[in-house]
CSV table of C-alpha atoms in Angstrom, one decimal:
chain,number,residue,atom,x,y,z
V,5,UNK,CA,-7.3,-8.7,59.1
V,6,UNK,CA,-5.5,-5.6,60.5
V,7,UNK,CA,-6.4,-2.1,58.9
V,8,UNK,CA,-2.8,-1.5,57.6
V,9,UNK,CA,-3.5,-5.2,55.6
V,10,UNK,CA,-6.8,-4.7,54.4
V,11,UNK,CA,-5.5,-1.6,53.2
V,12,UNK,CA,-2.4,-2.8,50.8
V,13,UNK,CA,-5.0,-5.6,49.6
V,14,UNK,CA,-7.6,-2.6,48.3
V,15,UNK,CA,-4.7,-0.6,47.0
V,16,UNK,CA,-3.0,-4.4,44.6
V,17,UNK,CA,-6.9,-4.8,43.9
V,18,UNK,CA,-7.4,-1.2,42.7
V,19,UNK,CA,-4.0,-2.1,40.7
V,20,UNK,CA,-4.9,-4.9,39.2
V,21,UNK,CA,-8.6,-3.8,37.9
V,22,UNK,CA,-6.4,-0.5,36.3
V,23,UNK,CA,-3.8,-2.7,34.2
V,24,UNK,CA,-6.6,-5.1,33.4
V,25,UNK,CA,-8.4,-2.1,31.7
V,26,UNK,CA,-5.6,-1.0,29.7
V,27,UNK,CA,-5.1,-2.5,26.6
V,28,UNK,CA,-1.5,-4.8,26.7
V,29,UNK,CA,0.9,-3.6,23.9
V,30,UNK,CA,0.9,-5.9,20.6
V,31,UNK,CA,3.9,-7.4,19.8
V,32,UNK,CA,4.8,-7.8,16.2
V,33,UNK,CA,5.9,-11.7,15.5
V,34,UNK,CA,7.7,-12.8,12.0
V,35,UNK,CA,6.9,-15.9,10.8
V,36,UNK,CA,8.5,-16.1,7.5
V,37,UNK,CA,10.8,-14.1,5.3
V,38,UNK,CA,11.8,-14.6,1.8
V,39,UNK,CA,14.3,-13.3,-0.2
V,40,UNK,CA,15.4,-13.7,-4.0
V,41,UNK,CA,17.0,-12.1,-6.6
V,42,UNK,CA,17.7,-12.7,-10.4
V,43,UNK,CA,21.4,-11.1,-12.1
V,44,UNK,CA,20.9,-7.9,-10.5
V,45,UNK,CA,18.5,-6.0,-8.9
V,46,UNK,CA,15.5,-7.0,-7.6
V,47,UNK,CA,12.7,-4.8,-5.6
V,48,UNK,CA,9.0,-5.8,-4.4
V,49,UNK,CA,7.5,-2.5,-4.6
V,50,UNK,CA,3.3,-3.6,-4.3
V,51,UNK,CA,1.3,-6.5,-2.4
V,52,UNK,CA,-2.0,-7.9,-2.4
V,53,UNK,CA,-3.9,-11.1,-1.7
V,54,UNK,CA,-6.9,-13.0,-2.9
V,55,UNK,CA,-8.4,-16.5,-4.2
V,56,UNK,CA,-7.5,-15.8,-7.9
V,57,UNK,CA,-7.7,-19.0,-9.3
V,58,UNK,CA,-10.9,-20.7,-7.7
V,59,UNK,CA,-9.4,-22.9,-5.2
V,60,UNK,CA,-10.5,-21.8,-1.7
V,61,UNK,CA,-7.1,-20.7,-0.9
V,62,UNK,CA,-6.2,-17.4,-0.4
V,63,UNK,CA,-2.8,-16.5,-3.1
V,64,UNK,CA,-0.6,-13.4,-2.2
V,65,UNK,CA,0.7,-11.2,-5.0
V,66,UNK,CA,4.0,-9.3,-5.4
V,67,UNK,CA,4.5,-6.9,-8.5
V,68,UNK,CA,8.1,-5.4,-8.5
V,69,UNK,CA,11.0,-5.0,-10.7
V,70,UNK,CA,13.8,-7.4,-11.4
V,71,UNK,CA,17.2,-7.0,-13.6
V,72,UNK,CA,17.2,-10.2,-15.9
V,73,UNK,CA,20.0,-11.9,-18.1
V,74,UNK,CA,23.3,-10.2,-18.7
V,75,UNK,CA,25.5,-8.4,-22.1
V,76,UNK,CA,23.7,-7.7,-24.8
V,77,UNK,CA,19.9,-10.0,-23.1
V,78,UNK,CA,20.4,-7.8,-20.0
V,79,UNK,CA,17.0,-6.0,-19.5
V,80,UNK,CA,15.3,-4.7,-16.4
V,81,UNK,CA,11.5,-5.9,-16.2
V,82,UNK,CA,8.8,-5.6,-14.0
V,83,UNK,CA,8.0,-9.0,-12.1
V,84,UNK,CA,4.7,-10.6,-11.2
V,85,UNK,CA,4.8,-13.1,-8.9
V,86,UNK,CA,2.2,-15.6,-7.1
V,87,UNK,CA,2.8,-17.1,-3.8
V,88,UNK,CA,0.4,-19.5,-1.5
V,89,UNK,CA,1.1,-19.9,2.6
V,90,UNK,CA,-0.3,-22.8,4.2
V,91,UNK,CA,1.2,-21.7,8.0
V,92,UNK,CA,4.4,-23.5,7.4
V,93,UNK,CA,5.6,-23.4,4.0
V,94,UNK,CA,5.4,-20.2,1.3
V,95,UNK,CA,5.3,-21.7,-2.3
V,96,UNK,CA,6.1,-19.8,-4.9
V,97,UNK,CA,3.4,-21.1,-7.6
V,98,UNK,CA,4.4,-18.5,-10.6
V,99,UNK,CA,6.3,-16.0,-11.5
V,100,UNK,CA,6.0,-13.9,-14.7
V,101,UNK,CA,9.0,-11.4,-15.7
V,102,UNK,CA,7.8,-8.9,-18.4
V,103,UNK,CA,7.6,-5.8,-20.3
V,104,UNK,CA,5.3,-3.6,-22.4
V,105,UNK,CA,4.9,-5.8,-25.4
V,106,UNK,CA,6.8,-8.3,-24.1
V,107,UNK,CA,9.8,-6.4,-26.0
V,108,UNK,CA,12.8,-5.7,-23.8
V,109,UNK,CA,14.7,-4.3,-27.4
V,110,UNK,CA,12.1,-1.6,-27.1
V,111,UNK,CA,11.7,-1.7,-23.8
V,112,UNK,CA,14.9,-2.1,-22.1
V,113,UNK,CA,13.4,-0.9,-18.4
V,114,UNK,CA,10.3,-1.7,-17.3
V,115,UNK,CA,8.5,-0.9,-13.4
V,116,UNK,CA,5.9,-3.1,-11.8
V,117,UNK,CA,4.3,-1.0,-9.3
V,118,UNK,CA,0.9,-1.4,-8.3
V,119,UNK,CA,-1.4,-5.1,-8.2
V,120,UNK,CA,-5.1,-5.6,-7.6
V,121,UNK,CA,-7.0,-8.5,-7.9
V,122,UNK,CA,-11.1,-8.5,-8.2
V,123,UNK,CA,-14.0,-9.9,-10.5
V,124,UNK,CA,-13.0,-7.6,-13.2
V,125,UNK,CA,-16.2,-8.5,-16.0
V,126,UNK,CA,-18.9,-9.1,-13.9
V,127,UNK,CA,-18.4,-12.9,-13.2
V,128,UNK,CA,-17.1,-14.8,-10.0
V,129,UNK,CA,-13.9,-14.9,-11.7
V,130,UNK,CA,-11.3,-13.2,-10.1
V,131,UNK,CA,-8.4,-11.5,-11.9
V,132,UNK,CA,-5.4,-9.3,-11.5
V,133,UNK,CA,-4.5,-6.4,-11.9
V,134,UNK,CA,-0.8,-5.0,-12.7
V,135,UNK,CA,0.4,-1.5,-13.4
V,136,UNK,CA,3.8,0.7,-14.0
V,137,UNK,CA,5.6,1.8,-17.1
V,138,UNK,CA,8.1,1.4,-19.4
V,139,UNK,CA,11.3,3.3,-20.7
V,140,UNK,CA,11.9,2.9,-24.1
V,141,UNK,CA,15.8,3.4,-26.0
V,142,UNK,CA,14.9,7.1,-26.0
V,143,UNK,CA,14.2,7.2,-22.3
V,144,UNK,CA,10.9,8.1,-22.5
V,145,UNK,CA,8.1,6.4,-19.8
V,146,UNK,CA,5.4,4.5,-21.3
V,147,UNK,CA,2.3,3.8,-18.5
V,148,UNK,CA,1.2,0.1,-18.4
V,149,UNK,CA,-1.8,-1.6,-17.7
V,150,UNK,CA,-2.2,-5.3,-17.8
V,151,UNK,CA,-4.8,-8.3,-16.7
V,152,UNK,CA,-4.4,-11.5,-16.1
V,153,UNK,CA,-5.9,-14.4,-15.2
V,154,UNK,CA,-4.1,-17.6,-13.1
V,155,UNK,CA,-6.3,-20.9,-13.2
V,156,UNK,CA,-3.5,-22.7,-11.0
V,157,UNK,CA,-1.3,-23.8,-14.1
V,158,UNK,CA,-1.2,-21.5,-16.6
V,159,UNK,CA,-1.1,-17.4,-16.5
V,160,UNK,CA,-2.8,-15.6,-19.0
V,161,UNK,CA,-2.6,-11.7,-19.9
V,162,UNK,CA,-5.4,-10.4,-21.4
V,163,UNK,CA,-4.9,-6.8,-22.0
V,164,UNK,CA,-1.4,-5.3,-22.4
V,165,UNK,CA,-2.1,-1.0,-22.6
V,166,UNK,CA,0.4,1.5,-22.6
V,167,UNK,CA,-0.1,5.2,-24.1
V,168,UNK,CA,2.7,6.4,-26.4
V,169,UNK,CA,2.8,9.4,-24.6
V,170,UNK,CA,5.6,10.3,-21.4
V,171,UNK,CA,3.0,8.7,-19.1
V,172,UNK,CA,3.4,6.5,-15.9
V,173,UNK,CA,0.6,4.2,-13.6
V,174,UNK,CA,1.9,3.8,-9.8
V,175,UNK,CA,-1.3,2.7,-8.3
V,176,UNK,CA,-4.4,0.5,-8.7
V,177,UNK,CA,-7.5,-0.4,-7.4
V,178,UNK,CA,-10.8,-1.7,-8.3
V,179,UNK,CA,-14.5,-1.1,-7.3
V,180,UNK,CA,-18.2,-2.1,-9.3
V,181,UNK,CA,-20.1,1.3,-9.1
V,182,UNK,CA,-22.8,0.8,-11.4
V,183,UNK,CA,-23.6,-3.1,-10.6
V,184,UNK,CA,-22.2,-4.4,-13.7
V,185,UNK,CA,-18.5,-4.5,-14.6
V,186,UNK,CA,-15.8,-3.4,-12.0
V,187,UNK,CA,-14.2,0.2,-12.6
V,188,UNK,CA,-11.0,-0.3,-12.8
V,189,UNK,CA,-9.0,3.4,-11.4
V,190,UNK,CA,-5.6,3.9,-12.1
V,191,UNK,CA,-3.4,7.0,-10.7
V,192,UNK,CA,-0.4,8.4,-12.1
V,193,UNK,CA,1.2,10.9,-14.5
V,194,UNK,CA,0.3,12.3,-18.0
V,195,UNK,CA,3.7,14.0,-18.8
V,196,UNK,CA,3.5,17.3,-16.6
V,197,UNK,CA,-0.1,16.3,-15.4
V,198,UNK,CA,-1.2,14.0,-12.2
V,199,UNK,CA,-3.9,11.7,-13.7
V,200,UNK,CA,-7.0,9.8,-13.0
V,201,UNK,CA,-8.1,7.0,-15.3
V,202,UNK,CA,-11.2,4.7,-15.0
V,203,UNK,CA,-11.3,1.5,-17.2
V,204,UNK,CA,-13.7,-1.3,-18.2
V,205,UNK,CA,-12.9,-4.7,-19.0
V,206,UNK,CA,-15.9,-7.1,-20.6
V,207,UNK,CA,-13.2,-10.3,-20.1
V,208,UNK,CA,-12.1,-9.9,-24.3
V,209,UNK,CA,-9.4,-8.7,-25.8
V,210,UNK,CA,-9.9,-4.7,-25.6
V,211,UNK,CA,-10.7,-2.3,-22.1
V,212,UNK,CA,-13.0,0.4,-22.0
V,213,UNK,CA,-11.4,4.3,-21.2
V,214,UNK,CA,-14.9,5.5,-19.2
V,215,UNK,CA,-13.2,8.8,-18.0
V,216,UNK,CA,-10.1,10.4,-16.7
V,217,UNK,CA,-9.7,13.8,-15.1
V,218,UNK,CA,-5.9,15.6,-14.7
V,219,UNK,CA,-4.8,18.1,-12.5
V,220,UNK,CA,-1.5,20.4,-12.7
V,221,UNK,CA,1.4,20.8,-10.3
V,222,UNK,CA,5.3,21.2,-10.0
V,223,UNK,CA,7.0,18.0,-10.4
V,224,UNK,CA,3.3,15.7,-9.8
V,225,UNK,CA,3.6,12.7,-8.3
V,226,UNK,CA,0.2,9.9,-7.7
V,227,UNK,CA,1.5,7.3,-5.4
V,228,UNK,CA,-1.9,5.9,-4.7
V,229,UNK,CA,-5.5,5.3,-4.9
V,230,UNK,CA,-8.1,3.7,-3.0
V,231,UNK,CA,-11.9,3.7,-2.9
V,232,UNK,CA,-14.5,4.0,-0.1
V,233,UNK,CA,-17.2,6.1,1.2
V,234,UNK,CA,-15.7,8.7,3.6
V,235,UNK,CA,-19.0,11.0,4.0
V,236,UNK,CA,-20.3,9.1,6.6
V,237,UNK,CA,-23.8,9.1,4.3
V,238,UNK,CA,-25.1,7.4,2.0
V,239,UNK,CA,-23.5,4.0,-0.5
V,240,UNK,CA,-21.8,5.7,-3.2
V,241,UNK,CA,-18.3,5.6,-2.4
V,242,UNK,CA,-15.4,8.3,-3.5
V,243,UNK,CA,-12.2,7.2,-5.5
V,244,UNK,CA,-8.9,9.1,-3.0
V,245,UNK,CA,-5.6,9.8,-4.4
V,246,UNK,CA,-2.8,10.3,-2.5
V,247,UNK,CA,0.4,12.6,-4.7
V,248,UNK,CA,2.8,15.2,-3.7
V,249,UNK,CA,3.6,18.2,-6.1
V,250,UNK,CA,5.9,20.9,-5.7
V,251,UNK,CA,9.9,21.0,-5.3
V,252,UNK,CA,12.2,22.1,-2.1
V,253,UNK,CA,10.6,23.4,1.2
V,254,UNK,CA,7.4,23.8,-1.0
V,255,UNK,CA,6.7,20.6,-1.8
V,256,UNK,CA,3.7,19.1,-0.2
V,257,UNK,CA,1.9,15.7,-0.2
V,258,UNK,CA,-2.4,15.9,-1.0
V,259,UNK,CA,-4.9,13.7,-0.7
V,260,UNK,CA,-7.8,14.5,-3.7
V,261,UNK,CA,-11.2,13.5,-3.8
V,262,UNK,CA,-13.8,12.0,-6.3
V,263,UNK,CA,-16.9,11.1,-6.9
V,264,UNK,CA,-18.4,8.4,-9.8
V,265,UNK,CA,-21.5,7.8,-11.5
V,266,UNK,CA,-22.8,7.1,-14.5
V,267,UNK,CA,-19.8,6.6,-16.1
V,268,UNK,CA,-18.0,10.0,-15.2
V,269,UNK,CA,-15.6,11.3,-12.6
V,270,UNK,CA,-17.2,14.4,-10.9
V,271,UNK,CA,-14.6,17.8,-10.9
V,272,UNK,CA,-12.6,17.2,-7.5
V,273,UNK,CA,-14.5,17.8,-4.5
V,274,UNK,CA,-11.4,17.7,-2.3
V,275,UNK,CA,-8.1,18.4,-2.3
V,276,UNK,CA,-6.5,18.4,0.9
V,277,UNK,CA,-2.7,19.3,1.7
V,278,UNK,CA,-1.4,17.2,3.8
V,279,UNK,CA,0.5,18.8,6.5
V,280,UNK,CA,2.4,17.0,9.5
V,281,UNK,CA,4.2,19.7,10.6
V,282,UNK,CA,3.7,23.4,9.9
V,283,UNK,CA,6.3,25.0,7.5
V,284,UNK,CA,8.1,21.5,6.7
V,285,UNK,CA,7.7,20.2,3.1
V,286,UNK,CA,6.1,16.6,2.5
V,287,UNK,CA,5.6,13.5,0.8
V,288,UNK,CA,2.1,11.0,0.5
V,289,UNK,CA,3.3,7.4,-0.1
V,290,UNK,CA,-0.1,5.8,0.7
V,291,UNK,CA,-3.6,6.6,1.5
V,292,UNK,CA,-6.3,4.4,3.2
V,293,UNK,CA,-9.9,5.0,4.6
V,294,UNK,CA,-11.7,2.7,7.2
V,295,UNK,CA,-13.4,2.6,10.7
V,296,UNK,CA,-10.5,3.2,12.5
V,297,UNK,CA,-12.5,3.2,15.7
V,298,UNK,CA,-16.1,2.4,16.4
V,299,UNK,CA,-18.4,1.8,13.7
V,300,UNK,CA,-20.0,4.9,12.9
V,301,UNK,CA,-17.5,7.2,11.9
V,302,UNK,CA,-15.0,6.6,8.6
V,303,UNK,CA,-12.0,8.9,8.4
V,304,UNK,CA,-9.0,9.1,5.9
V,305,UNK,CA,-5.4,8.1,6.4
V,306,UNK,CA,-2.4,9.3,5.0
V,307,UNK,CA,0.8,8.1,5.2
V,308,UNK,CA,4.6,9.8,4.7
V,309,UNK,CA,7.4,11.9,5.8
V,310,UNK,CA,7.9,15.1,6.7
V,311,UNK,CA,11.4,16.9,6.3
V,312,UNK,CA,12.9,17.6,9.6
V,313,UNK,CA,15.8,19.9,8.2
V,314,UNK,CA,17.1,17.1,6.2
V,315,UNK,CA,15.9,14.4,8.9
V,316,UNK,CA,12.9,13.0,8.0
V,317,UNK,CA,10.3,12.0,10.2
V,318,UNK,CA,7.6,9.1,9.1
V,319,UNK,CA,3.8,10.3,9.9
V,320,UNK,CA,-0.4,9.4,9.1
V,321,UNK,CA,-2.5,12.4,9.0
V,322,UNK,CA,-6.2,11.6,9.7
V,323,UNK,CA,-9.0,13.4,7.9
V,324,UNK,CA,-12.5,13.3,8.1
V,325,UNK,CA,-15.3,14.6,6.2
V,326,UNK,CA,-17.2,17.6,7.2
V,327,UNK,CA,-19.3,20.7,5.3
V,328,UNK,CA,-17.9,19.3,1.5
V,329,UNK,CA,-14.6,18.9,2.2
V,330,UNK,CA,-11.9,16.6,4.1
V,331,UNK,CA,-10.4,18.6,7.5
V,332,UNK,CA,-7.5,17.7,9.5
V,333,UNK,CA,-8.7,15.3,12.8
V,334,UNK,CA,-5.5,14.5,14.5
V,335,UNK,CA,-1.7,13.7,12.9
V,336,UNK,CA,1.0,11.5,14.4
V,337,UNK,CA,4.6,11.5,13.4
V,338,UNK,CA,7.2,8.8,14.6
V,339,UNK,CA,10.9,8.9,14.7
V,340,UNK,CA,11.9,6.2,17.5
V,341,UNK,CA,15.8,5.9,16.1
V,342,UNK,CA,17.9,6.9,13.8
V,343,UNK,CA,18.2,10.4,11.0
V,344,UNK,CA,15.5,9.3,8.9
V,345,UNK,CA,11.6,7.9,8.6
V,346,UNK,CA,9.2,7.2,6.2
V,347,UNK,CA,6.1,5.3,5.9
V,348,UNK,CA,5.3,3.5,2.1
V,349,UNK,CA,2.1,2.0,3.2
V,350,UNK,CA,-0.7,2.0,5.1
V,351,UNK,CA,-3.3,-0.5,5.9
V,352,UNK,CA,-6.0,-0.9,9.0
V,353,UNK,CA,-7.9,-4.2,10.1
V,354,UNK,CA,-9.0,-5.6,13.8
V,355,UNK,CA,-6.0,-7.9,14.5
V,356,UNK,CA,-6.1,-8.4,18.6
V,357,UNK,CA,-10.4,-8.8,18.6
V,358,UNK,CA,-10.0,-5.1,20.3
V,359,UNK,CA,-12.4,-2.3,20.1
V,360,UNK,CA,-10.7,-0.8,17.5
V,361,UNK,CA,-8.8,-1.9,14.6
V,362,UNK,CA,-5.3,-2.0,14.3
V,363,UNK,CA,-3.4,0.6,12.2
V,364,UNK,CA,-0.2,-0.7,10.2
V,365,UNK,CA,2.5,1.4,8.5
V,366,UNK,CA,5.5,-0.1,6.8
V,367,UNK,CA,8.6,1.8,5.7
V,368,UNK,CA,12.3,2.4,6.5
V,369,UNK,CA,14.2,4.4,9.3
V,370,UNK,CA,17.9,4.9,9.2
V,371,UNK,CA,19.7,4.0,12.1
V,372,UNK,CA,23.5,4.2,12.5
V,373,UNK,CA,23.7,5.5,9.0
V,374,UNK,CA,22.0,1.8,7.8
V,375,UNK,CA,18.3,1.9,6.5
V,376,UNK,CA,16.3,-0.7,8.2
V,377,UNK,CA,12.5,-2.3,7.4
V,378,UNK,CA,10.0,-0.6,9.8
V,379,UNK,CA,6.8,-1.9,10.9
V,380,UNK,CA,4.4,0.3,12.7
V,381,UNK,CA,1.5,-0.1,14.2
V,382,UNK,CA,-0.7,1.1,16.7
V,383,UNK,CA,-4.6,2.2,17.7
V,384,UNK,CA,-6.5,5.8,17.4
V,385,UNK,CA,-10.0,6.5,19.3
V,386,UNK,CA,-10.8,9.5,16.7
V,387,UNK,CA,-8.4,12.0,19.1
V,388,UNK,CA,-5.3,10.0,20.3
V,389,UNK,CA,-2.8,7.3,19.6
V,390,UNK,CA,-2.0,4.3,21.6
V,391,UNK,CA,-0.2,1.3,21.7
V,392,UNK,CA,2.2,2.0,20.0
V,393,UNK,CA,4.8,-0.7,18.3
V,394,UNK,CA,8.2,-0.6,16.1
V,395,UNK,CA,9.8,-3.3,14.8
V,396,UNK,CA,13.2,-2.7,12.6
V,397,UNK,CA,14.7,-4.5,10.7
V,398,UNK,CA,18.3,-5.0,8.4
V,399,UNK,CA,18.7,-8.8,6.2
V,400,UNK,CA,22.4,-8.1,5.4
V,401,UNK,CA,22.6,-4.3,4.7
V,402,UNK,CA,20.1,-1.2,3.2
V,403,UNK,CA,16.4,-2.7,3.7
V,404,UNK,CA,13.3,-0.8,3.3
V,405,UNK,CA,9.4,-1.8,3.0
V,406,UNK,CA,7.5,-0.4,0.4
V,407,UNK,CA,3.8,-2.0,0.5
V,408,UNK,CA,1.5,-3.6,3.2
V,409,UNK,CA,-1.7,-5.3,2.9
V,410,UNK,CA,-3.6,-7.0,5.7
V,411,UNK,CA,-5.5,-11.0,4.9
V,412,UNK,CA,-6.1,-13.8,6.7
V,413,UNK,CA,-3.6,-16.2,3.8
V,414,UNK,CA,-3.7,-19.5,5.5
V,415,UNK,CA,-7.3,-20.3,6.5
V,416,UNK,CA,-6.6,-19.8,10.4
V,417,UNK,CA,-8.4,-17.0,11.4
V,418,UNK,CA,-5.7,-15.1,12.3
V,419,UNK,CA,-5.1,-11.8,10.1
V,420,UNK,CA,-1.6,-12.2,8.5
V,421,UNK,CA,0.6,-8.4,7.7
V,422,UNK,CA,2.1,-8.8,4.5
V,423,UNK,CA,4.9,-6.6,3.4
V,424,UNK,CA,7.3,-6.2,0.5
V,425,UNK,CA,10.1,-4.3,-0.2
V,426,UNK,CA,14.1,-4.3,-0.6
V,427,UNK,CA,17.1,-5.9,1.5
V,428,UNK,CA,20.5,-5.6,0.0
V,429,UNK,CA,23.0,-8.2,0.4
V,430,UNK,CA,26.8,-8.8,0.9
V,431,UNK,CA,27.2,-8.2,-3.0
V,432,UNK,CA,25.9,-5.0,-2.3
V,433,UNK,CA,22.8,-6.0,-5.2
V,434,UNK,CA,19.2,-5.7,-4.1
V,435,UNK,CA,17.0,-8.3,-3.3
V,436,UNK,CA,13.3,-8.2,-3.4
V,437,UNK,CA,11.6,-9.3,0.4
V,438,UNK,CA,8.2,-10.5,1.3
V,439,UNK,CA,7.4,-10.8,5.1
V,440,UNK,CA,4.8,-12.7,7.0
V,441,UNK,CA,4.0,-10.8,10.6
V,442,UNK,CA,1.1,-11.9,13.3
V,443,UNK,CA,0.3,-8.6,15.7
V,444,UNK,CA,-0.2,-10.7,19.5
């Protein structure tokens, strides 16, 4: 072998061993969409997924809102809905339209927002988990809280809550603190006030208020909650909120902090502003925490937009705990077409068997004046972002994603992205929109 050939052959070997060490760029594959709609409006606003009724399958929730009837039995209700995918075929199994008391004359408008699903009263029973509020005839929002329990034939509420008060839930999650029934935490507003409320449920007829905590602000609004430990020490685990306050160029998304035990929420240890780009005002749609990277060290997400002079642009801030409070580690910010971004929801799990896990953020971008469902994902090693993928989206006309959860839903060990949202169609009325994705 001349020197000349020996020398291309080291230089496509040297080639070769550098691609194969960089990671190949996932690509986002749909494998089923759904649509539907009732006599008018219809939105998906929240998503989750678990075995709730017992029978090795994995179900997938969808809480939303849906306009029902028409005339004088017109009535705008907050939808439940429960859904099983074998692979092939999605099978709606149940859906449940209601209101606060079941009483759309007092009632007329309700909001399904938030679901969770967990063993709620200390048994291996699993149950769910609905919040949002009501409007009565005098306009006034009434929160809602409601469990129920799904055997495979029959759905059952349990609890029905709502404070008389101009009150609103937007977010849910669940988590056993004390090692005997689950806390459930619920985020929100209390009239002027963001709010924090912890609740017990036993599996009768009544729940438990355990504590709440408030805080103050312009215009407060508490998107969503979550629970894990993010001091890197220890087990006990901290409840995060993520909620903007504030109005015009000073209004600014935050992530708060707190801790639990023995039945009461600690003052906040945390409130951190969260700041994409200096001088712009902001909004938090979502918040997350997990190993992002690694397996020592668990940092913070938070997902929104930032206001660009009037165009938008969608973003994750990452925080990480240091010296008793949460401190900016690195922010990214995407824009990749259009006048306008912003990410709903956030969600991270290992979906490619990489080193790291997979970061997914759902939400709209206009484009050409149309808004389009985004899906976002990519990788961060604790200092940078990589691999970096956008899918868009439009059904017939305006779509949007607001929620994302991450679960393997048809028993094939393969991680399945779930998101719901909006797609509007030819009629110009909304529809509500639940998509399948792989990440290959």
């Amino acid at each position: 072998m001349n020197r000349r050939l020996l020398g291309l052959v080291c230089l496509m070997t040297a080639v070769l061993l550098v691609l194969s060490a960089v990671p190949a760029l996932a690509i986002h594959t749909l494998v089923k969409s759904q649509e539907w709609v009732a006599t008018g409006d219809t939105v998906a606003n929240g998503v989750y997924a678990a075995d709730v009724d017992g029978d090795g399958t994995v179900d997938i929730l969808t809480i939303g809102t849906v306009h029902t009837g028409s005339g004088a039995s017109a009535a705008t209700q907050a939808q439940l809905r429960i859904w099983n995918w074998n692979g092939l075929t999605l099978t709606l199994k149940k859906s449940k339209e209601f209101t606060l008391g079941d009483s759309p004359a007092t009632y007329p408008t309700e909001y399904g927002l938030g679901v969770f699903a967990g063993a709620l009263d200390g048994d291996a029973d699993v149950e769910i988990v609905t919040v949002g509020y009501a409007v009565d005839t005098s306009n006034m929002n009434h929160d809602h809280l409601a469990i129920w329990t799904w055997d495979g034939t029959t759905l059952t509420r349990h609890i029905d809550l709502g404070r008389a008060s101009p009150a609103t839930m937007r977010a849910v999650y669940g988590y056993d603190f004390d090692g005997t029934y689950m806390e459930i935490v619920t985020v929100g507003e209390d009239g002027s006030n963001g709010d924090v409320l912890v609740f017990n449920w036993s599996g009768g007829g009544t729940i438990t208020g355990v504590d709440s905590k408030t805080w103050t602000g312009t215009s407060v609004a508490a998107r969503s909650v979550y629970i894990e430990n993010i001091k890197n020490t220890g087990s006990a685990k901290q409840i995060l909120i993520g909620y903007s306050k504030g109005s015009g160029s000073s209004r600014y998304g935050h992530v708060l902090v707190y801790d639990f035990s023995n039945g009461a929420l600690s003052s906040a240890l945390s409130d951190t502003q969260f700041q994409l780009s200096n001088g712009h005002s902001t909004e938090v749609f979502s918040v997350f925490a997990d190993y992002f990277y690694g397996s020592t060290t668990r940092e913070v997400g938070a997902c929104g937009s930032y206001d660009n002079s009037g165009s938008p642009f969608a973003g994750v801030q990452f925080l990480l705990w240091s010296s008793g409070t949460l401190g900016t580690a690195v922010k990214h910010t995407w824009q990749p077409s259009g006048t306008a971004n912003e990410c709903r929801g956030l969600f991270a799990a290992d979906l490619t068997s990489s080193s790291g896990d997979e970061i997914v953020a759902a939400g709209y971008a206009v484009i050409s004046g149309t808004e389009n469902g985004e899906l976002h994902t990519f990788n961060y090693d604790g200092s940078s972002i990589s691999n970096q993928e956008t899918s868009h989206w439009v059904t017939t006309s305006d779509t949007r994603a607001h929620g994302v959860f991450i679960k393997d839903v048809d028993a094939d060990s393969t991680k399945d992205i779930l998101t719901v949202g909006q797609a509007k169609d030819s009629h110009g009325t909304l529809n509500a929109q639940l998509r399948i994705w792989h990440l290959s």
